[in-house]
CSV table of N, CA and C in Angstrom, one decimal:
chain,number,residue,atom,x,y,z
C,1,MET,N,-11.1,-1.9,-9.4
C,1,MET,CA,-11.2,-3.2,-8.8
C,1,MET,C,-10.6,-3.3,-7.5
C,2,THR,N,-11.1,-4.1,-6.6
C,2,THR,CA,-10.5,-3.8,-5.0
C,2,THR,C,-10.2,-5.3,-5.1
C,3,GLU,N,-9.2,-5.7,-4.3
C,3,GLU,CA,-9.0,-7.0,-3.5
C,3,GLU,C,-8.5,-6.9,-2.0
C,4,ILE,N,-8.6,-7.7,-1.5
C,4,ILE,CA,-8.4,-7.8,0.0
C,4,ILE,C,-7.9,-9.2,0.1
C,5,ALA,N,-6.7,-8.8,1.1
C,5,ALA,CA,-5.9,-10.4,0.9
C,5,ALA,C,-6.9,-11.3,1.8
C,6,THR,N,-6.8,-12.7,1.3
C,6,THR,CA,-7.5,-13.4,2.1
C,6,THR,C,-7.0,-13.9,3.4
C,7,GLN,N,-5.7,-14.0,4.1
C,7,GLN,CA,-5.3,-14.1,5.0
C,7,GLN,C,-5.5,-12.7,6.3
C,8,ALA,N,-6.3,-11.8,5.7
C,8,ALA,CA,-5.9,-10.5,6.5
C,8,ALA,C,-7.3,-10.7,7.0
C,9,THR,N,-7.5,-10.2,8.2
C,9,THR,CA,-8.7,-9.5,8.8
C,9,THR,C,-9.0,-8.5,8.4
C,10,VAL,N,-10.6,-8.2,7.7
C,10,VAL,CA,-11.1,-7.2,7.2
C,10,VAL,C,-11.2,-5.9,8.2
C,11,ALA,N,-10.7,-4.4,8.1
C,11,ALA,CA,-10.6,-3.6,8.7
C,11,ALA,C,-12.3,-3.2,8.9
C,12,PRO,N,-12.4,-2.5,9.6
C,12,PRO,CA,-13.5,-1.4,9.3
C,12,PRO,C,-13.3,-0.2,8.7
C,13,ASP,N,-14.2,0.3,7.8
C,13,ASP,CA,-14.1,1.2,6.9
C,13,ASP,C,-13.3,2.7,7.5
C,14,SER,N,-13.9,2.8,9.0
C,14,SER,CA,-13.0,3.8,9.4
C,14,SER,C,-11.8,3.7,9.6
C,15,ALA,N,-11.1,2.6,9.6
C,15,ALA,CA,-9.6,2.1,9.9
C,15,ALA,C,-9.3,2.5,8.6
C,16,TRP,N,-10.0,2.2,7.3
C,16,TRP,CA,-9.4,2.3,6.0
C,16,TRP,C,-9.0,3.9,5.9
C,17,GLU,N,-10.0,4.2,6.4
C,17,GLU,CA,-9.8,6.2,5.9
C,17,GLU,C,-8.7,6.8,7.0
C,18,SER,N,-8.8,5.8,8.2
C,18,SER,CA,-7.9,6.7,9.2
C,18,SER,C,-6.3,6.5,8.7
C,19,ALA,N,-5.8,5.6,7.7
C,19,ALA,CA,-4.6,5.0,7.6
C,19,ALA,C,-3.5,6.2,7.3
C,20,LEU,N,-2.3,6.1,7.7
C,20,LEU,CA,-1.3,7.2,7.4
C,20,LEU,C,-1.4,7.4,5.6
C,21,ARG,N,-1.6,8.0,4.9
C,21,ARG,CA,-1.2,8.1,3.5
C,21,ARG,C,-0.1,8.6,3.2
C,22,VAL,N,0.4,7.8,2.2
C,22,VAL,CA,1.6,8.3,1.6
C,22,VAL,C,1.4,8.6,0.3
C,23,ASP,N,1.5,9.6,-0.7
C,23,ASP,CA,1.3,10.2,-1.7
C,23,ASP,C,2.5,9.7,-2.9
C,24,ALA,N,2.9,9.0,-3.8
C,24,ALA,CA,3.7,8.9,-4.2
C,24,ALA,C,3.3,8.9,-5.8
C,25,ARG,N,2.3,9.4,-5.8
C,25,ARG,CA,1.8,9.8,-7.4
C,25,ARG,C,3.0,10.3,-8.3
C,26,GLY,N,3.0,10.2,-9.5
C,26,GLY,CA,4.2,10.6,-10.6
C,26,GLY,C,5.7,10.6,-10.2
C,27,LEU,N,5.9,9.5,-8.9
C,27,LEU,CA,7.3,9.2,-8.6
C,27,LEU,C,7.4,7.8,-9.5
C,28,PRO,N,8.8,7.9,-10.2
C,28,PRO,CA,8.7,6.3,-11.0
C,28,PRO,C,9.5,5.3,-10.2
C,29,CYS,N,9.5,4.1,-10.5
C,29,CYS,CA,10.2,3.0,-9.7
C,29,CYS,C,11.5,3.8,-9.7
C,30,PRO,N,12.1,3.3,-8.4
C,30,PRO,CA,11.4,2.5,-7.1
C,30,PRO,C,11.0,3.5,-6.2
C,31,GLN,N,10.8,4.6,-6.6
C,31,GLN,CA,10.3,5.4,-5.5
C,31,GLN,C,9.3,5.4,-4.7
C,32,PRO,N,8.2,4.8,-5.3
C,32,PRO,CA,6.9,4.5,-4.6
C,32,PRO,C,7.1,3.7,-3.4
C,33,LEU,N,8.3,2.5,-3.6
C,33,LEU,CA,8.4,1.8,-2.6
C,33,LEU,C,9.1,2.0,-1.6
C,34,LEU,N,10.2,3.0,-2.0
C,34,LEU,CA,11.2,3.5,-1.1
C,34,LEU,C,10.4,4.5,-0.1
C,35,ALA,N,9.3,5.4,-0.3
C,35,ALA,CA,8.5,6.4,0.2
C,35,ALA,C,8.0,5.6,1.0
C,36,MET,N,7.0,4.3,0.9
C,36,MET,CA,6.4,3.4,1.6
C,36,MET,C,7.4,3.0,2.8
C,37,ARG,N,8.6,2.4,2.4
C,37,ARG,CA,9.4,1.9,3.3
C,37,ARG,C,9.8,2.8,4.7
C,38,ARG,N,10.0,4.3,3.8
C,38,ARG,CA,10.3,5.3,5.1
C,38,ARG,C,9.0,5.4,6.1
C,39,ALA,N,7.8,5.6,5.4
C,39,ALA,CA,6.6,5.9,6.3
C,39,ALA,C,6.6,4.6,7.0
C,40,LEU,N,6.5,3.3,7.0
C,40,LEU,CA,6.4,2.1,7.7
C,40,LEU,C,7.5,2.1,8.8
C,41,LYS,N,8.6,2.8,8.6
C,41,LYS,CA,9.6,2.6,10.1
C,41,LYS,C,8.8,2.9,11.3
C,42,PRO,N,8.3,4.4,11.4
C,42,PRO,CA,8.1,5.1,12.8
C,42,PRO,C,6.8,4.4,13.1
C,43,LEU,N,6.0,3.7,12.4
C,43,LEU,CA,4.4,3.5,12.8
C,43,LEU,C,4.4,2.2,13.9
C,44,ALA,N,3.8,2.3,14.7
C,44,ALA,CA,3.5,1.3,15.8
C,44,ALA,C,2.8,0.0,15.1
C,45,PRO,N,3.4,-1.3,15.7
C,45,PRO,CA,2.7,-2.5,15.2
C,45,PRO,C,1.1,-2.7,14.9
C,46,GLY,N,0.8,-2.8,13.7
C,46,GLY,CA,-0.9,-2.8,13.8
C,46,GLY,C,-1.6,-1.6,13.0
C,47,SER,N,-0.6,-0.4,13.0
C,47,SER,CA,-0.9,0.8,12.2
C,47,SER,C,-1.2,0.7,10.8
C,48,LEU,N,-2.0,1.1,10.4
C,48,LEU,CA,-2.4,1.2,8.8
C,48,LEU,C,-1.6,2.3,8.0
C,49,LEU,N,-1.2,1.8,6.8
C,49,LEU,CA,-0.6,3.0,5.9
C,49,LEU,C,-1.2,2.9,4.4
C,50,HIS,N,-1.5,4.1,3.9
C,50,HIS,CA,-2.5,4.0,2.6
C,50,HIS,C,-1.3,4.5,1.2
C,51,LEU,N,-0.7,3.7,0.7
C,51,LEU,CA,0.2,4.3,-0.2
C,51,LEU,C,-0.7,4.0,-1.7
C,52,VAL,N,-0.9,5.6,-2.3
C,52,VAL,CA,-1.3,5.8,-3.6
C,52,VAL,C,-0.1,6.0,-4.5
C,53,ALA,N,0.0,5.4,-5.4
C,53,ALA,CA,1.1,5.4,-6.7
C,53,ALA,C,0.3,5.3,-8.2
C,54,THR,N,1.1,6.0,-8.8
C,54,THR,CA,0.4,5.9,-10.5
C,54,THR,C,1.6,5.2,-11.5
C,55,ASP,N,3.0,4.6,-10.6
C,55,ASP,CA,3.5,3.9,-11.2
C,55,ASP,C,3.2,2.0,-11.5
C,56,PRO,N,3.0,1.7,-12.5
C,56,PRO,CA,2.2,0.5,-12.7
C,56,PRO,C,3.3,-0.4,-12.1
C,57,ALA,N,4.8,-0.1,-12.0
C,57,ALA,CA,5.6,-1.1,-11.7
C,57,ALA,C,5.6,-1.4,-10.1
C,58,SER,N,4.5,-0.4,-9.4
C,58,SER,CA,4.5,-0.8,-7.9
C,58,SER,C,3.6,-1.9,-7.7
C,59,ARG,N,2.6,-2.3,-8.6
C,59,ARG,CA,1.8,-3.5,-8.5
C,59,ARG,C,2.8,-4.5,-7.9
C,60,GLU,N,4.0,-5.1,-9.1
C,60,GLU,CA,4.6,-5.9,-8.5
C,60,GLU,C,5.6,-5.9,-7.5
C,61,ASP,N,6.2,-4.3,-7.4
C,61,ASP,CA,6.9,-4.1,-6.2
C,61,ASP,C,6.4,-4.2,-4.9
C,62,ILE,N,5.5,-3.9,-4.5
C,62,ILE,CA,4.6,-3.6,-3.6
C,62,ILE,C,4.5,-5.2,-2.9
C,63,ARG,N,3.5,-5.6,-3.6
C,63,ARG,CA,3.4,-7.2,-3.4
C,63,ARG,C,4.8,-8.4,-3.1
C,64,SER,N,6.1,-7.9,-4.0
C,64,SER,CA,7.1,-8.7,-3.9
C,64,SER,C,7.7,-8.4,-2.6
C,65,PHE,N,7.7,-6.9,-2.2
C,65,PHE,CA,8.4,-6.5,-0.5
C,65,PHE,C,7.4,-7.0,0.5
C,66,CYS,N,6.1,-7.2,0.2
C,66,CYS,CA,5.3,-7.5,1.2
C,66,CYS,C,5.6,-9.0,1.5
C,67,ARG,N,5.5,-9.6,0.3
C,67,ARG,CA,5.7,-11.1,0.6
C,67,ARG,C,7.1,-11.5,1.1
C,68,LEU,N,8.5,-10.7,0.9
C,68,LEU,CA,9.2,-11.1,1.7
C,68,LEU,C,10.0,-10.8,2.7
C,69,SER,N,9.4,-9.6,3.1
C,69,SER,CA,9.5,-8.8,4.5
C,69,SER,C,8.3,-9.2,5.5
C,70,GLY,N,7.3,-9.9,4.8
C,70,GLY,CA,6.3,-10.2,6.3
C,70,GLY,C,5.3,-9.3,6.4
C,71,VAL,N,5.2,-8.1,5.8
C,71,VAL,CA,4.4,-7.0,5.8
C,71,VAL,C,3.3,-6.9,5.8
C,72,PRO,N,2.0,-7.1,6.5
C,72,PRO,CA,1.1,-7.6,5.6
C,72,PRO,C,0.7,-6.3,4.7
C,73,LEU,N,-0.1,-7.1,3.5
C,73,LEU,CA,-0.8,-6.3,2.5
C,73,LEU,C,-1.9,-6.4,2.8
C,74,LEU,N,-2.9,-5.5,3.2
C,74,LEU,CA,-4.1,-6.1,3.4
C,74,LEU,C,-5.5,-5.5,2.2
C,75,ARG,N,-5.1,-4.6,1.7
C,75,ARG,CA,-6.2,-4.3,0.4
C,75,ARG,C,-5.3,-3.6,-0.8
C,76,VAL,N,-5.8,-3.6,-1.8
C,76,VAL,CA,-5.1,-3.3,-3.1
C,76,VAL,C,-6.4,-2.7,-4.2
C,77,GLU,N,-6.7,-1.6,-4.6
C,77,GLU,CA,-7.5,-1.0,-5.5
C,77,GLU,C,-6.7,-0.2,-6.4
C,78,CYS,N,-7.2,-0.5,-7.8
C,78,CYS,CA,-6.9,0.4,-9.2
C,78,CYS,C,-8.1,1.1,-9.3
C,79,ARG,N,-7.9,2.5,-9.2
C,79,ARG,CA,-8.6,3.2,-9.5
C,79,ARG,C,-8.3,4.2,-10.8
C,80,ASP,N,-8.7,4.1,-12.2
C,80,ASP,CA,-8.4,5.0,-13.0
C,80,ASP,C,-6.8,4.6,-13.1
C,81,ASP,N,-5.7,5.7,-13.2
C,81,ASP,CA,-4.5,5.1,-13.6
C,81,ASP,C,-3.9,5.4,-11.8
C,82,GLU,N,-4.5,4.8,-10.6
C,82,GLU,CA,-3.6,5.0,-9.5
C,82,GLU,C,-4.1,3.8,-9.1
C,83,PHE,N,-3.1,3.6,-8.2
C,83,PHE,CA,-3.1,2.2,-7.6
C,83,PHE,C,-2.7,2.4,-5.6
C,84,HIS,N,-3.7,2.1,-5.4
C,84,HIS,CA,-3.9,1.9,-3.5
C,84,HIS,C,-3.6,0.7,-2.8
C,85,TYR,N,-2.7,0.8,-2.1
C,85,TYR,CA,-2.1,-0.1,-1.3
C,85,TYR,C,-2.4,0.0,0.6
C,86,TRP,N,-3.1,-0.9,1.1
C,86,TRP,CA,-2.9,-0.6,2.5
C,86,TRP,C,-2.5,-1.9,3.3
C,87,LEU,N,-1.1,-1.5,4.0
C,87,LEU,CA,-0.2,-2.2,4.6
C,87,LEU,C,-0.8,-1.9,6.2
C,88,ALA,N,-0.3,-3.1,6.9
C,88,ALA,CA,-0.4,-2.9,8.4
C,88,ALA,C,1.2,-3.0,8.9
C,89,ALA,N,1.8,-1.9,9.7
C,89,ALA,CA,3.0,-2.1,10.1
C,89,ALA,C,3.3,-3.2,11.0
C,90,ILE,N,4.3,-3.5,11.1
C,90,ILE,CA,4.7,-4.8,12.0
C,90,ILE,C,5.8,-4.6,12.8
């Protein structure tokens, strides 16, 4: 299942593929969120980050973080037991 946030501008396919990938598979809560936050800090505004996690709690953690911090959550996909999130650095 793919969700694309309604308030976000849809990026071209090449942008999704070129996003900085953070592999947090196998990490328990809250480590995927912490790995994502560390990776976002040095990124230039507008850069894309692709987080991959297997922790089911990441679904709410990432959404809450984005809502509270203002970081745009552009796309969410659930593939088997993996959760994929695309965020834009601010």
